[in-house]
Amino acid sequence: MPDLTTQQNGGPAHGGPQTRTESQLRKLDGIKWSKYGDAVIPAWVADMDLAPAEVVTDAIQRVLDLGDFGYNFADVDQLLPLFRQWQDRYHHWSPEESESALFCDVLHAIDIALWLHTKPGDGVVLLTPVYPPFIGAVNGAGRKIVSVPLTQPDWTLDAERLAAAIDENTKVLLLCHPHNPTGRMFTQPEREAIAEVVLANDLLLISDEVWGDLLHDGPGASSESPDRGRHVPMASIDGLAASTLTVTSASKSFSLAGLRCAVAHLGHHGLRAQFQELPKHFLGAVSTPGAAATAAAWSQGHEWLDQTRSFLTDRLDQTMTLVESRLPGVTMRRPEATYLAWLDVSELTPVIGSSPAAWFLEHGGVALGEGTDFGPEGSGFVRLNFATSPAILDAIVDRMATALDSA
Ligand SMILES: Cc1ncc(COP(=O)(O)O)c(C=O)c1O
């Protein structure tokens, strides 16, 4: 395949996001570009194809240049104050440093919270379809999934269905907010319905807000909601912080997942006490490069992120246009958040079968996320990661269209 160079909207402003060419991306050992080999264009796992922010590479370069690989807590010590400032600046929420803690990654904090707060057989509510590791975390801990399907076609929350799903064994609501894979930003009434159910049933709300920075503005984003385009942390809702564990990281906004650094606000008193009682080394620790990168992102990454958000909204517009013009039979609801397109391909089932991502991989050479990995409600859907260059995005949809044309 020819090298797909970047032009048009991919052109970076200084300090802003830089796209990478296909040949640059194919040199990476990361899972996204290496798993399926050179014949396939990957659009599955949620990593961006952008070059890292310069402030991030500078921070890691400094660690390298100094050879500063011994015990080093300087970067780590900055993280909780920086987390608070970042949340305050972007989301008008100011999580107390004394109530927050570092984790190796977001799933690490979620797993530990499930183990500490629930016992085998307890129910954990998931709003489905949902990020597959949530399903794995609940099953892996031997807890019971209480699935509350979101309502199609807009994947809205049915508050009555949520309330009716809870019984005395239900202990946790594990929320993806904003929501992966649908890209929903829950509206104020939806957030309030969640809060009401959590408080009425004394649930622990685990709110994974790793996508909270990546909201889209622009035509079609959200509805007439007063907070259109703004992420509202669940713990900032009146009275809810004491029931909530908020987990997040810079790993989606700055594509740092491999560096392993996350933070949680332990608003729930009982859970905070349980975490504080754990042996000192039980939680592991954040590495110097992970801490340096996250600290740089949260202290100096504003300009990069602001430009990246508008780059991603341009890619969203491009994806919508391409899907509409090139993929008849495929429909896409415009997500308010994330860089994930949740494509409804159910109309094509008679042609491509019930494992559509596997079909596009085999017939189109494109790796997408399989809808059913996100739960049975994902049947007839595929997830496409559009955080790539305009040229690669064109090529992804072109391959899908060509495969369908010859089916
Ligand atoms: C909802 C959600 N949570 C967590 C993660 C991963 O976070 P981490 O690698 O820090 O565990 C992802 C990655 O895509 C995600 O979509």
PDB file of C-alpha atoms in Angstrom, residues 184-299:
ATOM      1  CA  ARG A 184     -22.685   9.525  24.562  1.00  0.00           C
ATOM      2  CA  MET A 185     -22.239  12.425  26.912  1.00  0.00           C
ATOM      3  CA  PHE A 186     -24.999  11.794  29.425  1.00  0.00           C
ATOM      4  CA  THR A 187     -27.364  14.749  29.758  1.00  0.00           C
ATOM      5  CA  GLN A 188     -28.220  16.447  33.012  1.00  0.00           C
ATOM      6  CA  PRO A 189     -31.500  14.490  33.469  1.00  0.00           C
ATOM      7  CA  GLU A 190     -29.641  11.244  32.820  1.00  0.00           C
ATOM      8  CA  ARG A 191     -26.911  12.138  35.297  1.00  0.00           C
ATOM      9  CA  GLU A 192     -29.528  13.058  37.857  1.00  0.00           C
ATOM     10  CA  ALA A 193     -31.335   9.752  37.320  1.00  0.00           C
ATOM     11  CA  ILE A 194     -28.068   7.899  37.910  1.00  0.00           C
ATOM     12  CA  ALA A 195     -27.401   9.946  41.052  1.00  0.00           C
ATOM     13  CA  GLU A 196     -30.885   9.253  42.371  1.00  0.00           C
ATOM     14  CA  VAL A 197     -30.562   5.495  41.906  1.00  0.00           C
ATOM     15  CA  VAL A 198     -27.087   5.447  43.480  1.00  0.00           C
ATOM     16  CA  LEU A 199     -28.226   7.386  46.536  1.00  0.00           C
ATOM     17  CA  ALA A 200     -31.552   5.587  46.947  1.00  0.00           C
ATOM     18  CA  ASN A 201     -29.879   2.171  46.896  1.00  0.00           C
ATOM     19  CA  ASP A 202     -26.666   3.063  48.681  1.00  0.00           C
ATOM     20  CA  LEU A 203     -24.576   1.951  45.707  1.00  0.00           C
ATOM     21  CA  LEU A 204     -20.934   2.684  45.079  1.00  0.00           C
ATOM     22  CA  LEU A 205     -20.728   4.677  41.850  1.00  0.00           C
ATOM     23  CA  ILE A 206     -17.481   3.977  39.996  1.00  0.00           C
ATOM     24  CA  SER A 207     -17.278   6.677  37.370  1.00  0.00           C
ATOM     25  CA  ASP A 208     -14.633   6.117  34.708  1.00  0.00           C
ATOM     26  CA  GLU A 209     -14.108   9.581  33.241  1.00  0.00           C
ATOM     27  CA  VAL A 210     -11.065   8.850  31.114  1.00  0.00           C
ATOM     28  CA  TRP A 211     -12.876  10.278  28.054  1.00  0.00           C
ATOM     29  CA  GLY A 212     -13.985  13.427  29.863  1.00  0.00           C
ATOM     30  CA  ASP A 213     -11.562  15.776  28.091  1.00  0.00           C
ATOM     31  CA  LEU A 214     -12.510  14.641  24.599  1.00  0.00           C
ATOM     32  CA  LEU A 215     -15.825  16.293  23.897  1.00  0.00           C
ATOM     33  CA  HIS A 216     -16.834  17.636  20.509  1.00  0.00           C
ATOM     34  CA  ASP A 217     -18.176  21.056  19.778  1.00  0.00           C
ATOM     35  CA  GLY A 218     -19.657  22.012  16.502  1.00  0.00           C
ATOM     36  CA  PRO A 219     -22.640  21.196  14.361  1.00  0.00           C
ATOM     37  CA  GLY A 220     -24.837  18.460  15.671  1.00  0.00           C
ATOM     38  CA  ALA A 221     -22.982  18.011  18.950  1.00  0.00           C
ATOM     39  CA  SER A 222     -25.418  17.058  21.683  1.00  0.00           C
ATOM     40  CA  SER A 223     -28.822  18.723  21.820  1.00  0.00           C
ATOM     41  CA  GLU A 224     -30.062  21.906  23.416  1.00  0.00           C
ATOM     42  CA  SER A 225     -28.556  20.772  26.675  1.00  0.00           C
ATOM     43  CA  PRO A 226     -27.264  23.788  28.657  1.00  0.00           C
ATOM     44  CA  ASP A 227     -23.988  21.991  29.309  1.00  0.00           C
ATOM     45  CA  ARG A 228     -23.461  21.099  25.663  1.00  0.00           C
ATOM     46  CA  GLY A 229     -19.834  20.361  25.094  1.00  0.00           C
ATOM     47  CA  ARG A 230     -18.906  20.305  28.771  1.00  0.00           C
ATOM     48  CA  HIS A 231     -18.089  17.199  30.756  1.00  0.00           C
ATOM     49  CA  VAL A 232     -19.660  17.169  34.210  1.00  0.00           C
ATOM     50  CA  PRO A 233     -17.865  14.875  36.671  1.00  0.00           C
ATOM     51  CA  MET A 234     -20.376  12.742  38.562  1.00  0.00           C
ATOM     52  CA  ALA A 235     -18.665  13.588  41.862  1.00  0.00           C
ATOM     53  CA  SER A 236     -19.424  17.258  41.268  1.00  0.00           C
ATOM     54  CA  ILE A 237     -23.166  16.568  41.494  1.00  0.00           C
ATOM     55  CA  ASP A 238     -24.573  17.726  44.825  1.00  0.00           C
ATOM     56  CA  GLY A 239     -24.416  15.005  47.439  1.00  0.00           C
ATOM     57  CA  LEU A 240     -22.900  12.365  45.165  1.00  0.00           C
ATOM     58  CA  ALA A 241     -19.160  12.649  45.895  1.00  0.00           C
ATOM     59  CA  ALA A 242     -19.417  10.589  49.078  1.00  0.00           C
ATOM     60  CA  SER A 243     -20.823   7.683  47.048  1.00  0.00           C
ATOM     61  CA  THR A 244     -18.385   7.924  44.157  1.00  0.00           C
ATOM     62  CA  LEU A 245     -15.006   6.678  43.051  1.00  0.00           C
ATOM     63  CA  THR A 246     -13.853   8.723  40.061  1.00  0.00           C
ATOM     64  CA  VAL A 247     -11.081   7.255  37.939  1.00  0.00           C
ATOM     65  CA  THR A 248      -9.252   8.929  35.118  1.00  0.00           C
ATOM     66  CA  SER A 249      -5.877   9.485  33.499  1.00  0.00           C
ATOM     67  CA  ALA A 250      -4.200  11.412  30.703  1.00  0.00           C
ATOM     68  CA  SER A 251      -4.005   8.193  28.696  1.00  0.00           C
ATOM     69  CA  LYS A 252      -6.855   8.869  26.250  1.00  0.00           C
ATOM     70  CA  SER A 253      -6.469  12.645  25.874  1.00  0.00           C
ATOM     71  CA  PHE A 254      -2.714  12.433  25.311  1.00  0.00           C
ATOM     72  CA  SER A 255      -2.401   8.817  24.129  1.00  0.00           C
ATOM     73  CA  LEU A 256      -0.180   7.707  27.007  1.00  0.00           C
ATOM     74  CA  ALA A 257      -1.747   4.337  27.831  1.00  0.00           C
ATOM     75  CA  GLY A 258       1.563   2.455  27.650  1.00  0.00           C
ATOM     76  CA  LEU A 259       3.109   4.731  30.265  1.00  0.00           C
ATOM     77  CA  ARG A 260       0.771   3.514  32.988  1.00  0.00           C
ATOM     78  CA  CYS A 261      -0.345   6.328  35.197  1.00  0.00           C
ATOM     79  CA  ALA A 262      -3.849   6.983  36.491  1.00  0.00           C
ATOM     80  CA  VAL A 263      -5.511   8.809  39.327  1.00  0.00           C
ATOM     81  CA  ALA A 264      -8.650   8.254  41.341  1.00  0.00           C
ATOM     82  CA  HIS A 265     -10.689  10.446  43.623  1.00  0.00           C
ATOM     83  CA  LEU A 266     -11.914   8.277  46.493  1.00  0.00           C
ATOM     84  CA  GLY A 267     -14.978  10.238  47.447  1.00  0.00           C
ATOM     85  CA  HIS A 268     -16.739   7.223  48.977  1.00  0.00           C
ATOM     86  CA  HIS A 269     -15.758   7.309  52.669  1.00  0.00           C
ATOM     87  CA  GLY A 270     -15.877   3.571  53.328  1.00  0.00           C
ATOM     88  CA  LEU A 271     -13.914   2.736  50.213  1.00  0.00           C
ATOM     89  CA  ARG A 272     -11.337   5.439  50.962  1.00  0.00           C
ATOM     90  CA  ALA A 273     -10.776   3.960  54.403  1.00  0.00           C
ATOM     91  CA  GLN A 274     -10.380   0.489  52.866  1.00  0.00           C
ATOM     92  CA  PHE A 275      -7.836   1.770  50.356  1.00  0.00           C
ATOM     93  CA  GLN A 276      -5.917   3.561  53.103  1.00  0.00           C
ATOM     94  CA  GLU A 277      -5.708   0.365  55.128  1.00  0.00           C
ATOM     95  CA  LEU A 278      -4.072  -1.600  52.311  1.00  0.00           C
ATOM     96  CA  PRO A 279      -0.393  -2.521  52.768  1.00  0.00           C
ATOM     97  CA  LYS A 280       1.823   0.253  51.414  1.00  0.00           C
ATOM     98  CA  HIS A 281       3.016  -1.595  48.303  1.00  0.00           C
ATOM     99  CA  PHE A 282      -0.233  -3.309  47.478  1.00  0.00           C
ATOM    100  CA  LEU A 283      -1.268  -0.684  44.927  1.00  0.00           C
ATOM    101  CA  GLY A 284       2.043  -0.663  43.063  1.00  0.00           C
ATOM    102  CA  ALA A 285       3.471   2.676  42.047  1.00  0.00           C
ATOM    103  CA  VAL A 286       3.653   4.977  39.069  1.00  0.00           C
ATOM    104  CA  SER A 287       6.933   4.979  37.129  1.00  0.00           C
ATOM    105  CA  THR A 288       9.021   8.105  36.599  1.00  0.00           C
ATOM    106  CA  PRO A 289       8.306   8.350  32.821  1.00  0.00           C
ATOM    107  CA  GLY A 290       4.556   7.827  33.389  1.00  0.00           C
ATOM    108  CA  ALA A 291       4.501  10.495  36.072  1.00  0.00           C
ATOM    109  CA  ALA A 292       6.698  12.902  34.098  1.00  0.00           C
ATOM    110  CA  ALA A 293       4.509  12.532  30.995  1.00  0.00           C
ATOM    111  CA  THR A 294       1.250  12.954  32.891  1.00  0.00           C
ATOM    112  CA  ALA A 295       2.588  15.913  34.866  1.00  0.00           C
ATOM    113  CA  ALA A 296       3.706  17.585  31.634  1.00  0.00           C
ATOM    114  CA  ALA A 297       0.341  16.912  29.998  1.00  0.00           C
ATOM    115  CA  TRP A 298      -1.629  18.332  32.910  1.00  0.00           C
ATOM    116  CA  SER A 299       0.619  21.340  33.486  1.00  0.00           C
TER     117      SER A 299
END
